[in-house]
């Protein structure tokens, strides 16, 4: 049985005070939930969030660089994230791929480094609208999953969370049909089974992401292959995020 995991991606939102306020509300309201709850906050709030000593809500970052340390102006290392209490790091988000031109090779280096340092990657994969219309959805997610996991050992694999996020559904209000998402996620699991073993593939948690909100989370979580959600916009509001966690 895989523990469901619901993570909020706050993107470039919230100053420190706002982050603390939302996290406090969340921590109070999701106590006792069987869901693993994660907030991926901007770097600037992580230290203060860590100082809150949250017990139920776990901390994640939205990106990191693959080197241990050095002359990489503007970058953040895995060790720095661990130092401020992070357990998770989102890697390969479609906004990083599209706006910051991150490719599969770079994302894979980050996945390897995160695992080496003891962080759990949330590896994002997903097709654009153009790719979906061209019937390439499965090819895209198979390729991104395979390249993203290259060199990840079988012992490390269960620490990886995959987030299937169709790019056209992110921040658009347009959700992928839950049954469709389930099918694509099933394909991702099949890919992992071929790369490793069917038993190991059953241990990997795969989330759906893309305009998840309180009104559609139940149907998403009812799907057999979907183990949770990566939530952008709706995670900014504590009430909405709590409703999602309590689907
Ligand atoms: C995301 O940023 O990963 C995301 C899924 O955003 P939204 O929920 O706003 O579509």
PDB file of C-alpha atoms and ligand atoms in Angstrom:
ATOM      1  CA  UNK A   1       0.000   0.000   0.000  1.00  0.00           C
ATOM      2  CA  UNK A   2       1.444   3.351  -1.033  1.00  0.00           C
ATOM      3  CA  UNK A   3       0.957   6.294   1.346  1.00  0.00           C
ATOM      4  CA  UNK A   4      -0.820   9.110  -0.516  1.00  0.00           C
ATOM      5  CA  UNK A   5       1.245  12.272  -0.871  1.00  0.00           C
ATOM      6  CA  UNK A   6      -0.189  15.714  -1.553  1.00  0.00           C
ATOM      7  CA  UNK A   7       2.308  18.514  -2.092  1.00  0.00           C
ATOM      8  CA  UNK A   8       1.714  22.234  -2.495  1.00  0.00           C
ATOM      9  CA  UNK A   9       3.906  24.104  -4.939  1.00  0.00           C
ATOM     10  CA  UNK A  10       3.801  27.733  -3.845  1.00  0.00           C
ATOM     11  CA  UNK A  11       5.947  28.826  -6.809  1.00  0.00           C
ATOM     12  CA  UNK A  12       7.055  32.499  -6.518  1.00  0.00           C
ATOM     13  CA  UNK A  13       4.346  33.444  -4.020  1.00  0.00           C
ATOM     14  CA  UNK A  14       4.243  34.448  -0.335  1.00  0.00           C
ATOM     15  CA  UNK A  15       6.658  36.474   1.755  1.00  0.00           C
ATOM     16  CA  UNK A  16       7.925  34.947   5.018  1.00  0.00           C
ATOM     17  CA  UNK A  17       5.006  36.179   7.132  1.00  0.00           C
ATOM     18  CA  UNK A  18       2.438  34.859   4.677  1.00  0.00           C
ATOM     19  CA  UNK A  19       4.227  31.523   4.407  1.00  0.00           C
ATOM     20  CA  UNK A  20       4.267  31.102   8.196  1.00  0.00           C
ATOM     21  CA  UNK A  21       0.602  31.991   8.507  1.00  0.00           C
ATOM     22  CA  UNK A  22      -0.486  29.485   5.851  1.00  0.00           C
ATOM     23  CA  UNK A  23       1.767  26.753   7.237  1.00  0.00           C
ATOM     24  CA  UNK A  24       0.409  27.232  10.785  1.00  0.00           C
ATOM     25  CA  UNK A  25      -3.184  26.930   9.565  1.00  0.00           C
ATOM     26  CA  UNK A  26      -2.330  23.878   7.531  1.00  0.00           C
ATOM     27  CA  UNK A  27      -0.421  22.135  10.316  1.00  0.00           C
ATOM     28  CA  UNK A  28      -3.346  22.587  12.681  1.00  0.00           C
ATOM     29  CA  UNK A  29      -5.995  21.369  10.251  1.00  0.00           C
ATOM     30  CA  UNK A  30      -4.374  18.274   8.775  1.00  0.00           C
ATOM     31  CA  UNK A  31      -3.270  16.570  11.996  1.00  0.00           C
ATOM     32  CA  UNK A  32      -4.288  12.923  11.912  1.00  0.00           C
ATOM     33  CA  UNK A  33      -4.663  12.794   8.135  1.00  0.00           C
ATOM     34  CA  UNK A  34      -3.361   9.580   6.564  1.00  0.00           C
ATOM     35  CA  UNK A  35      -1.957  11.689   3.727  1.00  0.00           C
ATOM     36  CA  UNK A  36       1.677  12.794   3.656  1.00  0.00           C
ATOM     37  CA  UNK A  37       1.465  16.589   3.322  1.00  0.00           C
ATOM     38  CA  UNK A  38       4.303  18.651   1.862  1.00  0.00           C
ATOM     39  CA  UNK A  39       4.701  22.364   1.196  1.00  0.00           C
ATOM     40  CA  UNK A  40       7.258  23.399  -1.377  1.00  0.00           C
ATOM     41  CA  UNK A  41       7.890  27.009  -0.418  1.00  0.00           C
ATOM     42  CA  UNK A  42      10.165  29.648  -1.941  1.00  0.00           C
ATOM     43  CA  UNK A  43      13.773  29.413  -0.697  1.00  0.00           C
ATOM     44  CA  UNK A  44      13.392  32.623   1.329  1.00  0.00           C
ATOM     45  CA  UNK A  45      10.745  31.123   3.630  1.00  0.00           C
ATOM     46  CA  UNK A  46      12.238  27.688   4.244  1.00  0.00           C
ATOM     47  CA  UNK A  47      14.390  28.598   7.225  1.00  0.00           C
ATOM     48  CA  UNK A  48      11.523  30.322   9.048  1.00  0.00           C
ATOM     49  CA  UNK A  49       9.161  27.457   8.228  1.00  0.00           C
ATOM     50  CA  UNK A  50      11.693  24.998   9.606  1.00  0.00           C
ATOM     51  CA  UNK A  51      11.893  26.999  12.826  1.00  0.00           C
ATOM     52  CA  UNK A  52       8.133  26.483  13.311  1.00  0.00           C
ATOM     53  CA  UNK A  53       8.945  22.852  14.128  1.00  0.00           C
ATOM     54  CA  UNK A  54       6.056  21.469  12.066  1.00  0.00           C
ATOM     55  CA  UNK A  55       5.276  17.860  12.896  1.00  0.00           C
ATOM     56  CA  UNK A  56       2.705  16.841  10.279  1.00  0.00           C
ATOM     57  CA  UNK A  57       3.565  19.108   7.369  1.00  0.00           C
ATOM     58  CA  UNK A  58       6.860  18.351   5.623  1.00  0.00           C
ATOM     59  CA  UNK A  59       9.028  20.838   3.806  1.00  0.00           C
ATOM     60  CA  UNK A  60      10.157  20.841   0.221  1.00  0.00           C
ATOM     61  CA  UNK A  61      11.932  23.180  -2.182  1.00  0.00           C
ATOM     62  CA  UNK A  62      11.054  23.901  -5.795  1.00  0.00           C
ATOM     63  CA  UNK A  63      14.489  23.488  -7.351  1.00  0.00           C
ATOM     64  CA  UNK A  64      18.194  22.970  -6.570  1.00  0.00           C
ATOM     65  CA  UNK A  65      21.506  22.712  -8.398  1.00  0.00           C
ATOM     66  CA  UNK A  66      23.448  19.462  -8.818  1.00  0.00           C
ATOM     67  CA  UNK A  67      26.883  20.566  -7.583  1.00  0.00           C
ATOM     68  CA  UNK A  68      27.939  20.198  -3.931  1.00  0.00           C
ATOM     69  CA  UNK A  69      28.960  23.855  -3.693  1.00  0.00           C
ATOM     70  CA  UNK A  70      30.982  26.439  -5.603  1.00  0.00           C
ATOM     71  CA  UNK A  71      30.806  29.397  -7.968  1.00  0.00           C
ATOM     72  CA  UNK A  72      27.205  29.006  -9.144  1.00  0.00           C
ATOM     73  CA  UNK A  73      25.729  32.438  -8.529  1.00  0.00           C
ATOM     74  CA  UNK A  74      22.044  32.321  -7.719  1.00  0.00           C
ATOM     75  CA  UNK A  75      21.901  28.582  -7.184  1.00  0.00           C
ATOM     76  CA  UNK A  76      21.049  26.515  -4.084  1.00  0.00           C
ATOM     77  CA  UNK A  77      22.597  23.166  -3.132  1.00  0.00           C
ATOM     78  CA  UNK A  78      20.994  20.036  -1.717  1.00  0.00           C
ATOM     79  CA  UNK A  79      23.008  20.473   1.497  1.00  0.00           C
ATOM     80  CA  UNK A  80      21.560  23.976   1.918  1.00  0.00           C
ATOM     81  CA  UNK A  81      18.039  22.601   1.556  1.00  0.00           C
ATOM     82  CA  UNK A  82      18.704  19.856   4.091  1.00  0.00           C
ATOM     83  CA  UNK A  83      20.106  22.489   6.438  1.00  0.00           C
ATOM     84  CA  UNK A  84      16.734  24.293   6.456  1.00  0.00           C
ATOM     85  CA  UNK A  85      14.718  21.149   7.028  1.00  0.00           C
ATOM     86  CA  UNK A  86      13.734  20.133   3.520  1.00  0.00           C
ATOM     87  CA  UNK A  87      12.839  16.525   2.897  1.00  0.00           C
ATOM     88  CA  UNK A  88      11.613  16.943  -0.697  1.00  0.00           C
ATOM     89  CA  UNK A  89      12.621  18.911  -3.769  1.00  0.00           C
ATOM     90  CA  UNK A  90      10.576  19.416  -6.932  1.00  0.00           C
ATOM     91  CA  UNK A  91      12.750  18.785  -9.990  1.00  0.00           C
ATOM     92  CA  UNK A  92      11.977  19.224 -13.669  1.00  0.00           C
ATOM     93  CA  UNK A  93       8.787  21.254 -13.185  1.00  0.00           C
ATOM     94  CA  UNK A  94       7.434  22.276 -16.597  1.00  0.00           C
ATOM     95  CA  UNK A  95       8.049  25.937 -15.765  1.00  0.00           C
ATOM     96  CA  UNK A  96      11.751  25.129 -15.213  1.00  0.00           C
ATOM     97  CA  UNK A  97      11.802  23.130 -18.441  1.00  0.00           C
ATOM     98  CA  UNK A  98      10.042  25.809 -20.527  1.00  0.00           C
ATOM     99  CA  UNK A  99      11.158  29.129 -19.038  1.00  0.00           C
ATOM    100  CA  UNK A 100      14.633  28.181 -17.785  1.00  0.00           C
ATOM    101  CA  UNK A 101      15.401  25.699 -20.566  1.00  0.00           C
ATOM    102  CA  UNK A 102      16.186  22.796 -18.238  1.00  0.00           C
ATOM    103  CA  UNK A 103      16.617  19.588 -20.218  1.00  0.00           C
ATOM    104  CA  UNK A 104      16.337  15.929 -19.184  1.00  0.00           C
ATOM    105  CA  UNK A 105      20.110  15.626 -18.755  1.00  0.00           C
ATOM    106  CA  UNK A 106      20.311  18.510 -16.287  1.00  0.00           C
ATOM    107  CA  UNK A 107      17.198  17.330 -14.439  1.00  0.00           C
ATOM    108  CA  UNK A 108      18.687  13.834 -14.143  1.00  0.00           C
ATOM    109  CA  UNK A 109      21.891  15.259 -12.602  1.00  0.00           C
ATOM    110  CA  UNK A 110      19.738  17.027 -10.026  1.00  0.00           C
ATOM    111  CA  UNK A 111      17.764  13.835  -9.273  1.00  0.00           C
ATOM    112  CA  UNK A 112      21.009  11.899  -8.712  1.00  0.00           C
ATOM    113  CA  UNK A 113      22.452  14.622  -6.494  1.00  0.00           C
ATOM    114  CA  UNK A 114      19.257  14.998  -4.455  1.00  0.00           C
ATOM    115  CA  UNK A 115      19.213  11.255  -3.716  1.00  0.00           C
ATOM    116  CA  UNK A 116      22.939  11.153  -2.990  1.00  0.00           C
ATOM    117  CA  UNK A 117      22.466  13.898  -0.403  1.00  0.00           C
ATOM    118  CA  UNK A 118      19.328  12.400   1.158  1.00  0.00           C
ATOM    119  CA  UNK A 119      16.592  14.555  -0.396  1.00  0.00           C
ATOM    120  CA  UNK A 120      13.542  12.969  -2.010  1.00  0.00           C
ATOM    121  CA  UNK A 121      12.953  14.254  -5.537  1.00  0.00           C
ATOM    122  CA  UNK A 122       9.487  14.982  -6.904  1.00  0.00           C
ATOM    123  CA  UNK A 123      10.287  14.471 -10.569  1.00  0.00           C
ATOM    124  CA  UNK A 124       7.791  16.219 -12.874  1.00  0.00           C
ATOM    125  CA  UNK A 125       6.940  14.838 -16.291  1.00  0.00           C
ATOM    126  CA  UNK A 126       4.200  15.750 -18.738  1.00  0.00           C
ATOM    127  CA  UNK A 127       3.300  16.628 -22.291  1.00  0.00           C
ATOM    128  CA  UNK A 128       2.489  19.999 -23.851  1.00  0.00           C
ATOM    129  CA  UNK A 129      -0.829  20.617 -25.617  1.00  0.00           C
ATOM    130  CA  UNK A 130       0.939  20.337 -28.966  1.00  0.00           C
ATOM    131  CA  UNK A 131       2.389  16.962 -28.015  1.00  0.00           C
ATOM    132  CA  UNK A 132      -0.988  15.734 -26.742  1.00  0.00           C
ATOM    133  CA  UNK A 133      -2.686  16.784 -29.984  1.00  0.00           C
ATOM    134  CA  UNK A 134       0.005  14.969 -31.942  1.00  0.00           C
ATOM    135  CA  UNK A 135      -0.715  11.768 -29.968  1.00  0.00           C
ATOM    136  CA  UNK A 136       2.712  11.871 -28.299  1.00  0.00           C
ATOM    137  CA  UNK A 137       1.637  11.909 -24.627  1.00  0.00           C
ATOM    138  CA  UNK A 138       2.876   8.405 -23.780  1.00  0.00           C
ATOM    139  CA  UNK A 139       6.138   8.810 -25.731  1.00  0.00           C
ATOM    140  CA  UNK A 140       6.869  12.061 -23.893  1.00  0.00           C
ATOM    141  CA  UNK A 141       6.242  10.726 -20.390  1.00  0.00           C
ATOM    142  CA  UNK A 142       8.108   7.472 -21.106  1.00  0.00           C
ATOM    143  CA  UNK A 143      11.101   9.434 -22.374  1.00  0.00           C
ATOM    144  CA  UNK A 144      11.106  11.995 -19.530  1.00  0.00           C
ATOM    145  CA  UNK A 145      10.694   9.254 -16.912  1.00  0.00           C
ATOM    146  CA  UNK A 146      13.456   7.087 -18.395  1.00  0.00           C
ATOM    147  CA  UNK A 147      15.909   9.983 -18.768  1.00  0.00           C
ATOM    148  CA  UNK A 148      15.012  11.484 -15.397  1.00  0.00           C
ATOM    149  CA  UNK A 149      15.661   8.192 -13.591  1.00  0.00           C
ATOM    150  CA  UNK A 150      18.866   7.266 -15.462  1.00  0.00           C
ATOM    151  CA  UNK A 151      21.464   6.018 -12.991  1.00  0.00           C
ATOM    152  CA  UNK A 152      19.043   5.869 -10.045  1.00  0.00           C
ATOM    153  CA  UNK A 153      19.699   2.626  -8.152  1.00  0.00           C
ATOM    154  CA  UNK A 154      16.932   0.204  -7.231  1.00  0.00           C
ATOM    155  CA  UNK A 155      17.567   0.927  -3.538  1.00  0.00           C
ATOM    156  CA  UNK A 156      16.974   4.662  -4.072  1.00  0.00           C
ATOM    157  CA  UNK A 157      13.987   4.386  -6.390  1.00  0.00           C
ATOM    158  CA  UNK A 158      11.237   4.180  -3.715  1.00  0.00           C
ATOM    159  CA  UNK A 159      12.360   7.608  -2.448  1.00  0.00           C
ATOM    160  CA  UNK A 160      11.473   9.177  -5.793  1.00  0.00           C
ATOM    161  CA  UNK A 161       7.997  10.620  -6.297  1.00  0.00           C
ATOM    162  CA  UNK A 162       6.889  11.187  -9.889  1.00  0.00           C
ATOM    163  CA  UNK A 163       4.416  13.958 -10.681  1.00  0.00           C
ATOM    164  CA  UNK A 164       2.516  13.557 -13.930  1.00  0.00           C
ATOM    165  CA  UNK A 165       1.649  17.111 -14.879  1.00  0.00           C
ATOM    166  CA  UNK A 166       0.195  17.671 -18.344  1.00  0.00           C
ATOM    167  CA  UNK A 167       1.607  21.112 -19.159  1.00  0.00           C
ATOM    168  CA  UNK A 168      -1.670  22.320 -20.675  1.00  0.00           C
ATOM    169  CA  UNK A 169      -3.469  21.676 -17.377  1.00  0.00           C
ATOM    170  CA  UNK A 170      -1.064  23.668 -15.189  1.00  0.00           C
ATOM    171  CA  UNK A 171      -2.490  26.946 -13.957  1.00  0.00           C
ATOM    172  CA  UNK A 172      -5.144  26.925 -16.675  1.00  0.00           C
ATOM    173  CA  UNK A 173      -8.156  25.661 -14.737  1.00  0.00           C
ATOM    174  CA  UNK A 174      -8.339  22.831 -17.257  1.00  0.00           C
ATOM    175  CA  UNK A 175      -7.980  19.472 -15.527  1.00  0.00           C
ATOM    176  CA  UNK A 176      -6.989  16.316 -17.315  1.00  0.00           C
ATOM    177  CA  UNK A 177      -9.847  13.820 -17.236  1.00  0.00           C
ATOM    178  CA  UNK A 178      -9.159  11.651 -14.160  1.00  0.00           C
ATOM    179  CA  UNK A 179      -9.445   8.389 -16.120  1.00  0.00           C
ATOM    180  CA  UNK A 180      -7.048   9.755 -18.769  1.00  0.00           C
ATOM    181  CA  UNK A 181      -4.558  10.788 -16.093  1.00  0.00           C
ATOM    182  CA  UNK A 182      -4.871   7.337 -14.542  1.00  0.00           C
ATOM    183  CA  UNK A 183      -4.036   5.717 -17.862  1.00  0.00           C
ATOM    184  CA  UNK A 184      -0.946   7.883 -18.422  1.00  0.00           C
ATOM    185  CA  UNK A 185       0.192   7.258 -14.858  1.00  0.00           C
ATOM    186  CA  UNK A 186      -0.305   3.536 -15.438  1.00  0.00           C
ATOM    187  CA  UNK A 187       2.012   3.881 -18.439  1.00  0.00           C
ATOM    188  CA  UNK A 188       4.614   5.616 -16.275  1.00  0.00           C
ATOM    189  CA  UNK A 189       4.409   2.751 -13.786  1.00  0.00           C
ATOM    190  CA  UNK A 190       4.784   0.229 -16.617  1.00  0.00           C
ATOM    191  CA  UNK A 191       7.887   2.104 -17.753  1.00  0.00           C
ATOM    192  CA  UNK A 192       9.361   1.932 -14.256  1.00  0.00           C
ATOM    193  CA  UNK A 193       8.529  -1.797 -14.126  1.00  0.00           C
ATOM    194  CA  UNK A 194      10.479  -2.317 -17.356  1.00  0.00           C
ATOM    195  CA  UNK A 195      13.414  -0.217 -16.128  1.00  0.00           C
ATOM    196  CA  UNK A 196      13.506  -1.954 -12.723  1.00  0.00           C
ATOM    197  CA  UNK A 197      11.016  -4.656 -11.667  1.00  0.00           C
ATOM    198  CA  UNK A 198       7.204  -4.775 -11.387  1.00  0.00           C
ATOM    199  CA  UNK A 199       7.568  -5.093  -7.589  1.00  0.00           C
ATOM    200  CA  UNK A 200       9.662  -1.929  -7.368  1.00  0.00           C
ATOM    201  CA  UNK A 201       7.301  -0.045  -9.669  1.00  0.00           C
ATOM    202  CA  UNK A 202       4.512  -0.763  -7.177  1.00  0.00           C
ATOM    203  CA  UNK A 203       6.490   1.098  -4.517  1.00  0.00           C
ATOM    204  CA  UNK A 204       6.859   4.353  -6.445  1.00  0.00           C
ATOM    205  CA  UNK A 205       4.305   7.034  -5.705  1.00  0.00           C
ATOM    206  CA  UNK A 206       2.989   8.874  -8.732  1.00  0.00           C
ATOM    207  CA  UNK A 207       1.016  12.090  -8.334  1.00  0.00           C
ATOM    208  CA  UNK A 208      -1.250  13.952 -10.709  1.00  0.00           C
ATOM    209  CA  UNK A 209      -0.785  17.719 -11.056  1.00  0.00           C
ATOM    210  CA  UNK A 210      -2.651  20.332 -13.077  1.00  0.00           C
ATOM    211  CA  UNK A 211      -5.470  22.549 -11.793  1.00  0.00           C
ATOM    212  CA  UNK A 212      -6.235  20.307  -8.825  1.00  0.00           C
ATOM    213  CA  UNK A 213      -8.858  21.907  -6.575  1.00  0.00           C
ATOM    214  CA  UNK A 214     -11.272  20.862  -3.823  1.00  0.00           C
ATOM    215  CA  UNK A 215     -13.959  20.130  -6.421  1.00  0.00           C
ATOM    216  CA  UNK A 216     -11.951  17.614  -8.462  1.00  0.00           C
ATOM    217  CA  UNK A 217      -9.594  15.976  -5.944  1.00  0.00           C
ATOM    218  CA  UNK A 218     -12.002  13.171  -4.954  1.00  0.00           C
ATOM    219  CA  UNK A 219     -12.305  11.832  -8.481  1.00  0.00           C
ATOM    220  CA  UNK A 220      -8.541  12.087  -8.973  1.00  0.00           C
ATOM    221  CA  UNK A 221      -7.774  10.193  -5.762  1.00  0.00           C
ATOM    222  CA  UNK A 222     -10.299   7.474  -6.636  1.00  0.00           C
ATOM    223  CA  UNK A 223      -8.103   6.369  -9.535  1.00  0.00           C
ATOM    224  CA  UNK A 224      -6.176   3.159  -8.943  1.00  0.00           C
ATOM    225  CA  UNK A 225      -2.789   4.400 -10.184  1.00  0.00           C
ATOM    226  CA  UNK A 226      -2.856   7.921  -8.699  1.00  0.00           C
ATOM    227  CA  UNK A 227      -1.127   8.250  -5.335  1.00  0.00           C
ATOM    228  CA  UNK A 228      -1.546  11.939  -4.676  1.00  0.00           C
ATOM    229  CA  UNK A 229      -1.401  15.403  -6.161  1.00  0.00           C
ATOM    230  CA  UNK A 230       1.004  18.232  -6.819  1.00  0.00           C
ATOM    231  CA  UNK A 231      -1.044  21.367  -6.307  1.00  0.00           C
ATOM    232  CA  UNK A 232      -0.098  24.863  -7.462  1.00  0.00           C
ATOM    233  CA  UNK A 233      -2.690  27.650  -7.261  1.00  0.00           C
ATOM    234  CA  UNK A 234      -5.072  25.943  -4.836  1.00  0.00           C
ATOM    235  CA  UNK A 235      -2.260  25.291  -2.326  1.00  0.00           C
ATOM    236  CA  UNK A 236      -1.803  29.012  -1.703  1.00  0.00           C
ATOM    237  CA  UNK A 237      -5.042  29.214   0.215  1.00  0.00           C
ATOM    238  CA  UNK A 238      -4.940  27.189   3.449  1.00  0.00           C
ATOM    239  CA  UNK A 239      -8.665  26.427   3.396  1.00  0.00           C
ATOM    240  CA  UNK A 240      -8.562  25.073  -0.159  1.00  0.00           C
ATOM    241  CA  UNK A 241      -5.402  23.086   0.472  1.00  0.00           C
ATOM    242  CA  UNK A 242      -6.857  21.557   3.643  1.00  0.00           C
ATOM    243  CA  UNK A 243      -9.990  20.582   1.695  1.00  0.00           C
ATOM    244  CA  UNK A 244      -7.774  18.902  -0.907  1.00  0.00           C
ATOM    245  CA  UNK A 245      -5.788  17.007   1.729  1.00  0.00           C
ATOM    246  CA  UNK A 246      -9.057  15.882   3.329  1.00  0.00           C
ATOM    247  CA  UNK A 247     -10.525  14.664   0.035  1.00  0.00           C
TER     248      UNK A 247
HETATM  249  C1  LIG B   1       1.992  23.068 -10.505  1.00  0.00           C
HETATM  250  O1  LIG B   1       2.508  24.149 -10.479  1.00  0.00           O
HETATM  251  O2  LIG B   1       2.693  22.068 -10.347  1.00  0.00           O
HETATM  252  C2  LIG B   1       0.549  22.979 -10.728  1.00  0.00           C
HETATM  253  C3  LIG B   1       0.015  21.807 -10.891  1.00  0.00           C
HETATM  254  O3  LIG B   1      -0.152  24.161 -10.728  1.00  0.00           O
HETATM  255  P1  LIG B   1      -1.762  24.332 -10.701  1.00  0.00           P
HETATM  256  O4  LIG B   1      -2.284  23.437  -9.631  1.00  0.00           O
HETATM  257  O5  LIG B   1      -1.984  25.784 -10.390  1.00  0.00           O
HETATM  258  O6  LIG B   1      -2.258  23.944 -12.047  1.00  0.00           O
END
